[in-house]
Amino acid sequence: MKAINVASRRVLLSAVLGPLTLPPRPGLAAPVGGLVSNARVGGLISNARGFYSAWNRKDVDTAMSFFSPSITFYDAQYAKPFVGAAQVRAYLQECADSLPGWQFIIDDYAEDLERGRLGLRWHVEDSSELPLPFPSNGLSFLEFGPDGYIAVCRDMVEPTLKTGAFQLPLLRAVSKILGVQ
């Protein structure tokens, strides 16, 4: 049996099921490209790709349309999460203003449709085409609400300083001091 590509599947499913978008909600821009309301149809990855596509254009309004109004956004580089649409919008706008030519490229993903979870492995490229002077790989873990919107996002960027060579011996010494077996 010949495989049908994703775009063809979406066209076929849309023809059978009708539009696969959620109505806009007050305070959030209407999704461009369409938030997939039924993850079993388009998969959670469709919504994540929509978010990253908007983010890569630095279109913060459209990027925000993929989030729940009560979004909690954890960036492992910060001590506290960004909670609620206003804080996340401000954070994304600051990132967009600080990183104008950056593009997030999804390299791989795993989704759990039953629990509404999606893990992503990505890397960053910039428009200069020069090697970035710091690590450019990361992971994101997204939790979706039953409405298809991203309710929780956890971003973990590869650390700039690689501490493994001295971190494990340090942990070993501390374990001995504390008597941990």
mmCIF file of C-alpha atoms in Angstrom:
data_model
loop_
_atom_site.group_PDB
_atom_site.id
_atom_site.type_symbol
_atom_site.label_atom_id
_atom_site.label_comp_id
_atom_site.label_asym_id
_atom_site.label_seq_id
_atom_site.Cartn_x
_atom_site.Cartn_y
_atom_site.Cartn_z
ATOM 1 C CA MET A 1 0.000 0.000 0.000
ATOM 2 C CA LYS A 2 1.383 3.404 -0.955
ATOM 3 C CA ALA A 3 1.811 5.860 1.914
ATOM 4 C CA ILE A 4 -0.211 9.072 1.753
ATOM 5 C CA ASN A 5 1.743 12.170 2.755
ATOM 6 C CA VAL A 6 0.539 14.338 5.635
ATOM 7 C CA ALA A 7 -0.719 17.181 3.435
ATOM 8 C CA SER A 8 -2.823 14.745 1.377
ATOM 9 C CA ARG A 9 -4.250 13.197 4.555
ATOM 10 C CA ARG A 10 -5.265 16.647 5.829
ATOM 11 C CA VAL A 11 -7.025 17.441 2.551
ATOM 12 C CA LEU A 12 -8.871 14.108 2.607
ATOM 13 C CA LEU A 13 -9.822 14.429 6.267
ATOM 14 C CA SER A 14 -10.964 18.027 5.821
ATOM 15 C CA ALA A 15 -13.152 16.971 2.889
ATOM 16 C CA VAL A 16 -14.778 14.253 4.996
ATOM 17 C CA LEU A 17 -14.897 15.926 8.426
ATOM 18 C CA GLY A 18 -15.053 19.616 7.528
ATOM 19 C CA PRO A 19 -12.781 22.348 8.894
ATOM 20 C CA LEU A 20 -10.397 21.259 11.638
ATOM 21 C CA THR A 21 -10.083 24.581 13.442
ATOM 22 C CA LEU A 22 -11.238 25.958 16.757
ATOM 23 C CA PRO A 23 -13.065 29.276 16.931
ATOM 24 C CA PRO A 24 -10.970 32.209 18.160
ATOM 25 C CA ARG A 25 -11.299 33.119 21.818
ATOM 26 C CA PRO A 26 -11.424 36.638 23.256
ATOM 27 C CA GLY A 27 -7.948 38.059 23.798
ATOM 28 C CA LEU A 28 -6.212 35.639 21.441
ATOM 29 C CA ALA A 29 -5.627 35.958 17.725
ATOM 30 C CA ALA A 30 -7.377 33.466 15.478
ATOM 31 C CA PRO A 31 -5.029 30.623 14.543
ATOM 32 C CA VAL A 32 -3.408 30.982 11.143
ATOM 33 C CA GLY A 33 -3.152 27.646 9.405
ATOM 34 C CA GLY A 34 -5.691 26.254 11.836
ATOM 35 C CA LEU A 35 -5.335 24.800 15.294
ATOM 36 C CA VAL A 36 -6.258 21.152 15.048
ATOM 37 C CA SER A 37 -9.076 20.665 17.555
ATOM 38 C CA ASN A 38 -9.089 16.892 17.317
ATOM 39 C CA ALA A 39 -5.549 15.634 17.916
ATOM 40 C CA ARG A 40 -6.492 12.172 16.688
ATOM 41 C CA VAL A 41 -7.085 13.687 13.240
ATOM 42 C CA GLY A 42 -4.042 15.907 12.732
ATOM 43 C CA GLY A 43 -1.892 14.850 15.637
ATOM 44 C CA LEU A 44 -0.448 17.056 18.328
ATOM 45 C CA ILE A 45 2.546 17.667 16.099
ATOM 46 C CA SER A 46 0.332 19.729 13.746
ATOM 47 C CA ASN A 47 -0.347 22.231 16.512
ATOM 48 C CA ALA A 48 3.323 22.303 17.558
ATOM 49 C CA ARG A 49 4.394 22.901 13.956
ATOM 50 C CA GLY A 50 1.853 25.709 13.720
ATOM 51 C CA PHE A 51 3.296 27.324 16.841
ATOM 52 C CA TYR A 52 6.914 26.995 15.639
ATOM 53 C CA SER A 53 5.991 28.273 12.173
ATOM 54 C CA ALA A 54 4.466 31.405 13.714
ATOM 55 C CA TRP A 55 7.412 31.754 16.104
ATOM 56 C CA ASN A 56 9.915 31.465 13.243
ATOM 57 C CA ARG A 57 8.123 34.395 11.538
ATOM 58 C CA LYS A 58 8.259 36.233 14.912
ATOM 59 C CA ASP A 59 4.465 36.470 14.743
ATOM 60 C CA VAL A 60 3.847 36.441 18.488
ATOM 61 C CA ASP A 61 0.068 36.947 18.143
ATOM 62 C CA THR A 62 -0.320 33.844 16.010
ATOM 63 C CA ALA A 63 2.134 31.881 18.173
ATOM 64 C CA MET A 64 0.029 32.772 21.224
ATOM 65 C CA SER A 65 -3.116 31.471 19.505
ATOM 66 C CA PHE A 66 -1.815 27.922 20.027
ATOM 67 C CA PHE A 67 -1.652 28.359 23.828
ATOM 68 C CA SER A 68 -4.343 28.072 26.450
ATOM 69 C CA PRO A 69 -5.042 31.404 28.211
ATOM 70 C CA SER A 70 -3.781 29.709 31.396
ATOM 71 C CA ILE A 71 -0.538 28.501 29.773
ATOM 72 C CA THR A 72 2.390 27.704 32.041
ATOM 73 C CA PHE A 73 5.716 28.007 30.206
ATOM 74 C CA TYR A 74 8.840 26.593 31.870
ATOM 75 C CA ASP A 75 12.176 27.622 30.400
ATOM 76 C CA ALA A 76 14.905 25.718 32.260
ATOM 77 C CA GLN A 77 17.159 28.769 32.013
ATOM 78 C CA TYR A 78 14.840 30.712 34.340
ATOM 79 C CA ALA A 79 14.128 30.144 38.030
ATOM 80 C CA LYS A 80 10.340 30.512 37.724
ATOM 81 C CA PRO A 81 7.838 29.636 35.007
ATOM 82 C CA PHE A 82 5.937 32.206 32.973
ATOM 83 C CA VAL A 83 2.290 31.808 33.986
ATOM 84 C CA GLY A 84 -0.681 33.005 31.971
ATOM 85 C CA ALA A 85 -0.987 34.421 28.484
ATOM 86 C CA ALA A 86 0.251 37.909 29.425
ATOM 87 C CA GLN A 87 3.541 36.679 30.930
ATOM 88 C CA VAL A 88 4.144 34.185 28.110
ATOM 89 C CA ARG A 89 3.376 36.814 25.464
ATOM 90 C CA ALA A 90 5.859 39.243 27.068
ATOM 91 C CA TYR A 91 8.504 36.494 27.257
ATOM 92 C CA LEU A 92 7.985 35.446 23.621
ATOM 93 C CA GLN A 93 8.073 39.066 22.467
ATOM 94 C CA GLU A 94 11.357 39.611 24.349
ATOM 95 C CA CYS A 95 12.786 36.491 22.697
ATOM 96 C CA ALA A 96 11.558 37.577 19.252
ATOM 97 C CA ASP A 97 13.117 41.022 19.701
ATOM 98 C CA SER A 98 16.403 39.527 20.957
ATOM 99 C CA LEU A 99 16.700 36.693 18.407
ATOM 100 C CA PRO A 100 15.421 38.171 15.121
ATOM 101 C CA GLY A 101 16.984 35.747 12.638
ATOM 102 C CA TRP A 102 16.606 32.539 14.636
ATOM 103 C CA GLN A 103 14.627 29.582 13.347
ATOM 104 C CA PHE A 104 13.614 26.570 15.417
ATOM 105 C CA ILE A 105 13.760 23.372 13.385
ATOM 106 C CA ILE A 106 11.949 20.294 14.733
ATOM 107 C CA ASP A 107 14.258 17.304 14.265
ATOM 108 C CA ASP A 108 12.166 14.583 15.882
ATOM 109 C CA TYR A 109 9.088 14.093 18.023
ATOM 110 C CA ALA A 110 7.078 11.550 19.982
ATOM 111 C CA GLU A 111 3.405 12.004 20.792
ATOM 112 C CA ASP A 112 1.004 10.392 23.230
ATOM 113 C CA LEU A 113 -2.445 11.180 21.855
ATOM 114 C CA GLU A 114 -4.293 9.526 24.728
ATOM 115 C CA ARG A 115 -2.708 11.802 27.342
ATOM 116 C CA GLY A 116 -2.189 14.848 25.091
ATOM 117 C CA ARG A 117 1.607 14.901 25.407
ATOM 118 C CA LEU A 118 4.245 15.738 22.806
ATOM 119 C CA GLY A 119 8.028 15.601 23.111
ATOM 120 C CA LEU A 120 10.158 17.506 20.612
ATOM 121 C CA ARG A 121 13.867 17.517 19.807
ATOM 122 C CA TRP A 122 14.913 20.658 17.946
ATOM 123 C CA HIS A 123 17.836 22.776 16.909
ATOM 124 C CA VAL A 124 18.257 26.467 16.162
ATOM 125 C CA GLU A 125 19.612 28.014 12.997
ATOM 126 C CA ASP A 126 20.057 31.679 12.241
ATOM 127 C CA SER A 127 19.925 33.658 9.033
ATOM 128 C CA SER A 128 23.678 34.432 9.071
ATOM 129 C CA GLU A 129 24.446 30.784 8.215
ATOM 130 C CA LEU A 130 27.485 31.038 10.519
ATOM 131 C CA PRO A 131 27.956 28.431 13.231
ATOM 132 C CA LEU A 132 26.310 29.638 16.436
ATOM 133 C CA PRO A 133 28.874 30.359 19.184
ATOM 134 C CA PHE A 134 26.895 28.341 21.752
ATOM 135 C CA PRO A 135 24.862 25.128 21.871
ATOM 136 C CA SER A 136 21.845 25.223 19.612
ATOM 137 C CA ASN A 137 19.971 22.039 20.536
ATOM 138 C CA GLY A 138 17.043 21.603 22.849
ATOM 139 C CA LEU A 139 14.023 19.643 23.932
ATOM 140 C CA SER A 140 10.456 20.736 24.498
ATOM 141 C CA PHE A 141 7.713 18.834 26.249
ATOM 142 C CA LEU A 142 4.185 20.035 25.561
ATOM 143 C CA GLU A 143 1.010 19.128 27.417
ATOM 144 C CA PHE A 144 -2.233 19.792 25.550
ATOM 145 C CA GLY A 145 -5.619 20.456 27.073
ATOM 146 C CA PRO A 146 -8.699 18.586 25.838
ATOM 147 C CA ASP A 147 -9.473 21.605 23.639
ATOM 148 C CA GLY A 148 -6.239 21.111 21.643
ATOM 149 C CA TYR A 149 -4.446 24.162 23.049
ATOM 150 C CA ILE A 150 -0.980 23.903 24.618
ATOM 151 C CA ALA A 151 -1.521 24.135 28.390
ATOM 152 C CA VAL A 152 2.058 23.498 29.587
ATOM 153 C CA CYS A 153 5.354 23.949 27.773
ATOM 154 C CA ARG A 154 8.732 22.899 29.163
ATOM 155 C CA ASP A 155 11.823 24.003 27.218
ATOM 156 C CA MET A 156 15.288 22.683 27.978
ATOM 157 C CA VAL A 157 18.210 24.103 26.019
ATOM 158 C CA GLU A 158 21.531 22.294 25.800
ATOM 159 C CA PRO A 159 23.781 23.860 28.464
ATOM 160 C CA THR A 160 26.457 26.278 27.323
ATOM 161 C CA LEU A 161 28.982 24.891 29.823
ATOM 162 C CA LYS A 162 29.533 21.147 29.701
ATOM 163 C CA THR A 163 30.079 20.159 33.335
ATOM 164 C CA GLY A 164 29.848 16.364 33.133
ATOM 165 C CA ALA A 165 33.611 15.769 33.421
ATOM 166 C CA PHE A 166 33.784 17.334 36.883
ATOM 167 C CA GLN A 167 30.142 17.116 37.971
ATOM 168 C CA LEU A 168 30.053 13.332 38.444
ATOM 169 C CA PRO A 169 33.245 13.214 40.548
ATOM 170 C CA LEU A 170 31.824 16.062 42.642
ATOM 171 C CA LEU A 171 28.542 14.192 43.129
ATOM 172 C CA ARG A 172 30.471 11.039 44.036
ATOM 173 C CA ALA A 173 32.425 12.980 46.712
ATOM 174 C CA VAL A 174 29.287 14.598 48.127
ATOM 175 C CA SER A 175 27.558 11.204 48.243
ATOM 176 C CA LYS A 176 30.458 9.771 50.256
ATOM 177 C CA ILE A 177 30.404 12.737 52.656
ATOM 178 C CA LEU A 178 26.653 12.353 53.167
ATOM 179 C CA GLY A 179 26.915 8.576 53.472
ATOM 180 C CA VAL A 180 24.593 7.939 50.541
ATOM 181 C CA GLN A 181 24.907 4.363 49.348
#
